Amino acid sequence: MGKLTARKVATLKDPGFYGDGGCLYLAVGEGNSKSWVLRTVVHGKRRDFGLGSVSLVSLAEARDLAAELRKVARKGGDPALHLKRETLTFEQATRRVHEQLSESFDSEGHAARWIAGMEIHAFPKLGDRPIDTIHSPDILEVLSVIWVGKHDTARRIKQRMSNVFSWAIQAKHYPHPNPVAEIETGLPRIKHQAEHMEAIDWREVQEFMVKLKRREGNAARCLEFILHTLARSREAREACWDEINGQLWLVPPSRMKRRIGHRVPLSSGALDVLERMNGFGRELIFPSAHSRRAGEQPLSDTVFKALMKRMGYPDLTTHGFRSTFRDWCSEYARVEREVAEAALAHAYGDKTERAYARSDLFERRVEIMELWSSFLSGQDAKVVKLA
């Protein structure tokens, strides 16, 4: 146990060295300047190491640092080099991880959302803290505020924080176990409930298509293309002319959720949309009207929400149209499950079933996509059960 106390440190005035035990000393200089000094043996020689001013380093912190440096010396290291190691704040470490992950993000928007979440939820409490001073209670304080009300956001923040500390441990900036591990034991248990995207009933989608066709602009045509192809938002917004080959659209793996390239048969309705878009973009099929001079820019991921709100459908989501198609397959067209799932680029069946299902059922999808396109256009199409 040390010989000094916080009160004694504050009241000592005479110049000199005052021992606390464990090779830690309080150095009082002229003018009542006070600092911490570690006196220990390194490679057979006694050396002094300054640990900082009393005004910046508390007695408890000085004891912890002295113990840490003695351990370094016992292992043959140099405490001076250990003291000079880079000390990062949590925000600095997070931004380094964000930079290293830059090539793995799906898009610039994904990268921006990643760091924005940390700026909103983690940086206000932990941003300026040295990362090696942060422990599980600090993580709990950040997550507990949003764990119930914004559970999905909280889980994403938790994962990002875990990644930051994993990096810091590997980079020797964090000398403790990952503080995010097992943190959920201190948080309320949330019963998972599947979230369903707001979708229009398949019986009402024809009326929606009539209104959509009356709309002008690239966003309306892109949404129309999405309905005919069942593509996800980004897959369509960033579609390029060189991906179109006759009546086939080849979506590259980089834009697919499962990172597997997808062949999309283009129905008559989809081809009609492409014909109307011909000449608008050199590379992009649906370029933004606000493209910068430096080059074409894809439509924003917010344009469809705004478009549907103007059409009188404020609650619909772009992704919901895929559910509309799925219901149409089950309730009206009687399409086999595996064909419907393949049209949506979903994995279906258990692992064994997927191992044997090597085909993407393209020929069968050609027919069903034409039937779906005809249905969207309000045409009477004979629906046949596929063999």
Coordinates of C-alpha atoms in Angstrom, one line a residue:
M1 CA 0.0 0.0 0.0
G2 CA 1.4 3.4 -0.8
K3 CA 2.5 5.9 1.8
L4 CA 1.0 8.9 0.1
T5 CA -2.6 10.1 0.2
A6 CA -4.4 12.5 -2.0
R7 CA -4.6 15.0 0.9
K8 CA -0.9 14.6 1.6
V9 CA 0.0 15.2 -2.1
A10 CA -2.0 18.4 -2.0
T11 CA -0.4 19.7 1.2
L12 CA 3.3 18.9 0.7
K13 CA 5.2 22.0 0.0
D14 CA 8.9 21.4 0.9
P15 CA 11.1 20.5 -2.1
G16 CA 12.2 16.9 -2.3
F17 CA 11.2 13.3 -3.2
Y18 CA 8.4 11.6 -1.3
G19 CA 8.1 7.9 -1.7
D20 CA 4.8 6.1 -2.2
G21 CA 6.2 2.6 -2.5
G22 CA 6.5 0.5 -5.6
C23 CA 9.4 2.8 -6.9
L24 CA 6.9 5.7 -7.3
Y25 CA 7.9 9.1 -5.9
L26 CA 6.3 12.5 -5.7
A27 CA 8.8 15.2 -6.8
V28 CA 8.2 18.6 -5.2
G29 CA 10.2 21.4 -6.8
E30 CA 10.7 25.1 -6.2
G31 CA 7.5 27.1 -6.6
N32 CA 5.5 24.1 -5.3
S33 CA 5.7 22.3 -8.7
K34 CA 4.7 18.7 -8.3
S35 CA 5.2 15.7 -10.6
W36 CA 5.4 11.9 -10.5
V37 CA 8.7 10.0 -10.9
L38 CA 9.4 6.3 -11.3
R39 CA 12.8 5.2 -10.1
T40 CA 13.5 1.6 -11.2
V41 CA 16.3 -0.5 -12.6
V42 CA 16.5 -1.1 -16.3
H43 CA 19.2 -3.4 -17.7
G44 CA 21.2 -3.1 -14.4
K45 CA 21.1 0.6 -14.2
R46 CA 18.9 2.9 -12.1
R47 CA 16.8 5.3 -14.2
D48 CA 14.2 7.9 -13.5
F49 CA 11.1 8.3 -15.6
G50 CA 8.7 11.3 -15.4
L51 CA 5.1 10.2 -15.3
G52 CA 3.5 13.6 -15.6
S53 CA 2.4 16.6 -13.4
V54 CA 0.2 16.0 -10.4
S55 CA -2.3 18.5 -12.0
L56 CA -2.8 16.0 -14.9
V57 CA -2.1 12.6 -13.3
S58 CA -3.9 11.5 -10.1
L59 CA -2.2 9.4 -7.4
A60 CA -4.2 6.4 -8.5
E61 CA -3.3 6.8 -12.2
A62 CA 0.4 7.3 -11.2
R63 CA 0.4 4.1 -9.3
D64 CA -1.2 2.2 -12.2
L65 CA 1.3 3.6 -14.7
A66 CA 4.3 2.9 -12.4
A67 CA 3.1 -0.7 -12.0
E68 CA 2.8 -1.0 -15.8
L69 CA 6.3 0.4 -16.4
R70 CA 7.9 -1.9 -13.8
K71 CA 6.3 -4.8 -15.6
V72 CA 7.8 -3.6 -18.9
A73 CA 11.2 -3.3 -17.2
R74 CA 11.0 -6.8 -15.7
K75 CA 10.4 -8.2 -19.2
G76 CA 13.5 -6.5 -20.5
G77 CA 11.7 -3.6 -22.2
D78 CA 12.4 0.1 -22.1
P79 CA 9.9 2.1 -20.1
A80 CA 10.9 5.2 -21.9
L81 CA 9.9 3.7 -25.3
H82 CA 6.7 2.5 -23.7
L83 CA 5.9 6.0 -22.5
K84 CA 6.5 7.4 -26.0
R85 CA 4.1 5.0 -27.7
E86 CA 1.2 6.7 -29.5
T87 CA -1.8 7.3 -27.4
L88 CA -5.0 7.4 -29.5
T89 CA -8.4 8.7 -28.4
F90 CA -11.4 6.5 -29.2
E91 CA -12.4 8.8 -32.0
Q92 CA -8.9 8.7 -33.6
A93 CA -8.9 4.9 -33.4
T94 CA -12.4 4.7 -34.9
R95 CA -11.5 6.9 -37.8
R96 CA -8.5 4.8 -38.6
V97 CA -10.6 1.7 -38.6
H98 CA -13.2 3.5 -40.8
E99 CA -10.4 4.4 -43.2
Q100 CA -9.1 0.9 -43.4
L101 CA -12.6 -0.4 -44.1
S102 CA -13.1 2.0 -46.9
E103 CA -12.7 -0.5 -49.7
S104 CA -15.1 -3.0 -48.1
F105 CA -18.1 -0.7 -47.9
D106 CA -20.8 -1.2 -50.5
S107 CA -21.0 2.4 -51.4
E108 CA -20.0 5.9 -50.3
G109 CA -23.4 6.1 -48.6
H110 CA -22.6 3.0 -46.6
A111 CA -19.3 4.4 -45.5
A112 CA -20.9 7.7 -44.5
R113 CA -23.6 5.9 -42.4
W114 CA -21.0 3.8 -40.7
I115 CA -19.1 6.8 -39.3
A116 CA -22.2 8.9 -38.8
G117 CA -23.6 6.3 -36.4
M118 CA -20.5 6.5 -34.3
E119 CA -20.5 10.3 -34.3
I120 CA -24.1 10.4 -33.1
H121 CA -24.0 7.6 -30.5
A122 CA -20.5 6.9 -29.4
F123 CA -18.3 10.0 -29.8
P124 CA -20.2 12.3 -27.5
K125 CA -19.4 10.1 -24.5
L126 CA -16.1 8.4 -25.6
G127 CA -14.7 10.3 -28.5
D128 CA -12.0 12.3 -26.6
R129 CA -11.1 9.5 -24.1
P130 CA -7.8 7.8 -24.6
I131 CA -8.8 4.4 -25.9
D132 CA -6.8 2.5 -23.3
T133 CA -8.8 4.0 -20.5
I134 CA -12.2 2.7 -21.8
H135 CA -13.7 -0.4 -20.2
S136 CA -17.0 -2.3 -20.3
P137 CA -19.0 0.0 -18.1
D138 CA -18.2 2.9 -20.5
I139 CA -19.5 0.7 -23.4
L140 CA -22.6 -0.2 -21.4
E141 CA -23.3 3.5 -20.8
V142 CA -23.3 4.2 -24.6
L143 CA -25.4 1.2 -25.6
S144 CA -28.0 1.2 -22.8
V145 CA -29.4 4.5 -24.0
I146 CA -30.5 3.1 -27.4
W147 CA -30.6 -0.7 -26.7
V148 CA -34.4 -0.8 -26.3
G149 CA -35.7 2.1 -28.3
K150 CA -33.3 1.8 -31.3
H151 CA -32.2 -1.8 -31.0
D152 CA -31.1 -2.4 -34.6
T153 CA -29.0 0.8 -34.4
A154 CA -27.6 -0.3 -31.1
R155 CA -26.5 -3.7 -32.4
R156 CA -24.7 -2.0 -35.3
I157 CA -22.9 0.4 -33.0
K158 CA -22.0 -2.5 -30.8
Q159 CA -20.4 -4.3 -33.7
R160 CA -18.5 -1.3 -34.9
M161 CA -17.2 -0.6 -31.4
S162 CA -16.1 -4.3 -31.1
N163 CA -14.2 -3.9 -34.4
V164 CA -12.5 -0.7 -33.2
F165 CA -11.2 -2.4 -30.0
S166 CA -10.2 -5.6 -31.9
W167 CA -8.1 -3.4 -34.1
A168 CA -6.7 -1.4 -31.2
I169 CA -5.7 -4.7 -29.4
Q170 CA -3.8 -5.9 -32.5
A171 CA -2.2 -2.5 -33.0
K172 CA -1.0 -2.5 -29.3
H173 CA -3.1 0.5 -28.5
Y174 CA -5.3 -1.4 -26.0
P175 CA -3.7 -3.6 -23.4
H176 CA -6.9 -5.2 -22.1
P177 CA -9.4 -7.8 -23.5
N178 CA -12.1 -6.5 -25.8
P179 CA -14.5 -4.6 -23.5
V180 CA -17.4 -5.1 -25.9
A181 CA -17.3 -8.9 -25.5
E182 CA -20.1 -10.3 -23.4
I183 CA -21.5 -6.8 -23.0
E184 CA -25.0 -8.0 -23.7
T185 CA -25.2 -9.7 -20.4
G186 CA -25.6 -6.3 -18.9
L187 CA -28.3 -5.2 -21.3
P188 CA -32.0 -5.9 -21.4
R189 CA -33.0 -9.0 -23.4
I190 CA -34.8 -8.0 -26.6
K191 CA -37.3 -10.4 -28.1
H192 CA -36.7 -10.4 -31.8
Q193 CA -39.6 -9.6 -34.0
A194 CA -39.3 -9.8 -37.8
E195 CA -39.7 -6.4 -39.4
H196 CA -41.7 -6.4 -42.6
M197 CA -41.3 -3.8 -45.2
E198 CA -44.5 -1.9 -46.0
A199 CA -45.8 -3.4 -49.3
I200 CA -48.8 -2.9 -51.5
D201 CA -51.3 -5.7 -52.0
W202 CA -50.8 -7.4 -55.4
R203 CA -54.5 -6.7 -56.2
E204 CA -53.7 -2.9 -56.0
V205 CA -50.3 -2.9 -57.8
Q206 CA -51.9 -2.4 -61.2
E207 CA -53.5 0.9 -60.1
F208 CA -50.1 1.9 -58.7
M209 CA -48.4 1.2 -62.0
V210 CA -50.9 3.3 -63.9
K211 CA -50.1 6.3 -61.6
L212 CA -46.4 5.6 -61.8
K213 CA -46.3 5.6 -65.6
R214 CA -47.9 9.1 -65.6
R215 CA -45.0 10.4 -63.6
E216 CA -42.0 12.0 -65.4
G217 CA -38.4 11.8 -64.4
N218 CA -35.6 9.2 -64.1
A219 CA -36.7 8.2 -60.6
A220 CA -40.1 7.2 -61.8
R221 CA -38.6 5.2 -64.7
C222 CA -36.1 3.5 -62.3
L223 CA -38.9 2.6 -59.9
E224 CA -40.9 1.2 -62.8
F225 CA -37.9 -0.9 -63.9
I226 CA -37.5 -2.1 -60.3
L227 CA -41.1 -3.4 -60.3
H228 CA -40.6 -5.2 -63.7
T229 CA -37.2 -6.8 -62.6
L230 CA -37.8 -7.2 -58.8
A231 CA -34.3 -5.6 -58.3
R232 CA -33.2 -4.1 -55.1
S233 CA -32.9 -0.3 -55.0
R234 CA -29.1 -0.1 -55.4
E235 CA -29.0 -2.8 -58.0
A236 CA -31.2 -0.7 -60.3
R237 CA -30.1 2.8 -59.4
E238 CA -26.5 2.0 -60.3
A239 CA -27.4 -0.2 -63.4
C240 CA -25.2 0.5 -66.4
W241 CA -25.8 0.1 -70.1
D242 CA -22.9 -2.3 -70.5
E243 CA -24.8 -4.7 -68.2
I244 CA -27.6 -5.1 -70.7
N245 CA -27.2 -7.8 -73.3
G246 CA -30.3 -8.1 -75.4
Q247 CA -33.1 -9.4 -73.2
L248 CA -30.7 -10.1 -70.3
W249 CA -29.4 -7.9 -67.5
L250 CA -26.3 -9.1 -65.8
V251 CA -26.0 -7.6 -62.3
P252 CA -22.4 -7.8 -61.0
P253 CA -21.7 -9.5 -57.6
S254 CA -20.5 -6.2 -56.2
R255 CA -24.0 -4.9 -56.1
M256 CA -25.8 -8.1 -55.0
K257 CA -26.6 -8.6 -51.4
R258 CA -25.2 -12.2 -51.5
R259 CA -22.2 -11.1 -53.6
I260 CA -23.2 -13.5 -56.3
G261 CA -23.8 -12.3 -59.9
H262 CA -27.5 -12.4 -60.9
R263 CA -29.0 -13.0 -64.4
V264 CA -32.3 -11.1 -64.8
P265 CA -34.5 -11.9 -67.8
L266 CA -35.9 -8.7 -69.2
S267 CA -39.6 -8.8 -69.8
S268 CA -41.4 -6.6 -72.4
G269 CA -42.2 -4.1 -69.7
A270 CA -38.6 -3.8 -68.6
L271 CA -37.4 -3.5 -72.1
D272 CA -39.9 -0.7 -72.7
V273 CA -38.5 1.2 -69.8
L274 CA -35.0 0.8 -71.2
E275 CA -36.1 2.1 -74.6
R276 CA -37.5 5.2 -72.9
M277 CA -34.3 5.8 -71.0
N278 CA -32.1 5.5 -74.1
G279 CA -30.0 8.6 -74.5
F280 CA -30.2 9.9 -71.0
G281 CA -27.0 8.5 -69.7
R282 CA -23.7 7.5 -71.3
E283 CA -22.9 4.8 -68.7
L284 CA -25.7 4.9 -66.1
I285 CA -29.2 3.9 -67.3
F286 CA -30.9 6.1 -64.6
P287 CA -28.5 9.0 -64.0
S288 CA -29.4 11.6 -61.4
A289 CA -30.5 14.9 -62.8
H290 CA -28.1 16.5 -60.3
S291 CA -25.0 14.8 -61.6
R292 CA -21.9 16.8 -61.1
R293 CA -19.8 18.0 -64.0
A294 CA -17.1 15.5 -63.1
G295 CA -19.3 12.6 -64.3
E296 CA -22.7 10.9 -64.0
Q297 CA -24.0 10.2 -60.6
P298 CA -26.6 7.5 -59.7
L299 CA -30.0 8.4 -58.2
S300 CA -30.0 9.0 -54.4
D301 CA -31.4 6.2 -52.2
T302 CA -34.1 8.6 -51.0
V303 CA -35.7 9.5 -54.3
F304 CA -38.2 6.7 -54.3
K305 CA -39.5 7.5 -50.8
A306 CA -40.1 11.1 -51.9
L307 CA -41.7 9.9 -55.2
M308 CA -44.1 7.6 -53.6
K309 CA -45.1 10.2 -51.0
R310 CA -46.0 12.6 -53.9
M311 CA -48.0 9.8 -55.5
G312 CA -50.0 9.4 -52.3
Y313 CA -48.3 6.3 -51.0
P314 CA -46.2 7.6 -48.1
D315 CA -45.9 4.3 -46.2
L316 CA -44.7 2.1 -49.1
T317 CA -41.0 1.0 -49.4
T318 CA -39.2 0.1 -52.5
H319 CA -38.2 -3.3 -51.0
G320 CA -41.9 -3.9 -50.3
F321 CA -42.6 -4.5 -54.0
R322 CA -40.6 -7.7 -53.7
S323 CA -43.1 -8.9 -51.1
T324 CA -45.9 -7.9 -53.4
F325 CA -44.5 -10.2 -56.1
R326 CA -44.0 -13.0 -53.6
D327 CA -47.6 -12.9 -52.5
W328 CA -48.7 -12.7 -56.2
C329 CA -46.7 -15.9 -56.9
S330 CA -48.3 -17.7 -54.0
E331 CA -51.9 -16.5 -54.1
Y332 CA -52.5 -15.8 -57.8
A333 CA -49.9 -17.4 -60.2
R334 CA -49.2 -20.5 -58.1
V335 CA -45.5 -20.3 -58.9
E336 CA -43.3 -22.9 -57.2
R337 CA -41.4 -21.6 -54.3
E338 CA -37.9 -22.1 -55.7
V339 CA -38.8 -20.2 -58.9
A340 CA -40.1 -17.3 -56.9
E341 CA -37.1 -17.2 -54.6
A342 CA -34.7 -17.4 -57.6
A343 CA -36.5 -14.5 -59.2
L344 CA -35.8 -12.5 -56.0
A345 CA -32.1 -13.7 -55.9
H346 CA -32.8 -15.4 -52.6
A347 CA -31.1 -18.5 -51.3
Y348 CA -33.8 -21.1 -50.6
G349 CA -33.9 -24.4 -48.8
D350 CA -31.5 -25.9 -46.3
K351 CA -27.8 -26.4 -46.9
T352 CA -28.3 -29.8 -48.4
E353 CA -31.0 -28.5 -50.8
R354 CA -28.8 -25.5 -51.8
A355 CA -25.8 -27.8 -52.4
Y356 CA -27.7 -29.7 -55.1
A357 CA -29.6 -26.7 -56.6
R358 CA -26.9 -25.4 -58.9
S359 CA -29.3 -23.9 -61.5
D360 CA -30.6 -20.4 -61.2
L361 CA -33.8 -21.6 -63.0
F362 CA -33.3 -19.0 -65.7
E363 CA -35.5 -20.5 -68.4
R364 CA -38.4 -20.9 -66.0
R365 CA -37.9 -17.4 -64.7
V366 CA -38.1 -16.0 -68.2
E367 CA -41.8 -17.1 -68.5
I368 CA -42.8 -16.0 -65.0
M369 CA -41.2 -12.6 -65.3
E370 CA -43.1 -12.0 -68.6
L371 CA -46.4 -13.0 -66.8
W372 CA -45.6 -10.7 -63.9
S373 CA -44.8 -7.8 -66.3
S374 CA -48.1 -8.4 -68.2
F375 CA -50.0 -8.4 -64.9
L376 CA -48.4 -5.1 -63.8
S377 CA -49.5 -3.6 -67.1
G378 CA -53.1 -4.7 -66.6
Q379 CA -53.0 -7.2 -69.4
D380 CA -54.9 -10.5 -69.1
A381 CA -52.1 -13.1 -69.1
K382 CA -52.8 -16.8 -68.9
V383 CA -51.0 -18.1 -65.9
V384 CA -49.8 -21.6 -66.2
K385 CA -48.3 -23.8 -63.6
L386 CA -44.6 -24.4 -64.5
A387 CA -43.5 -28.0 -64.8

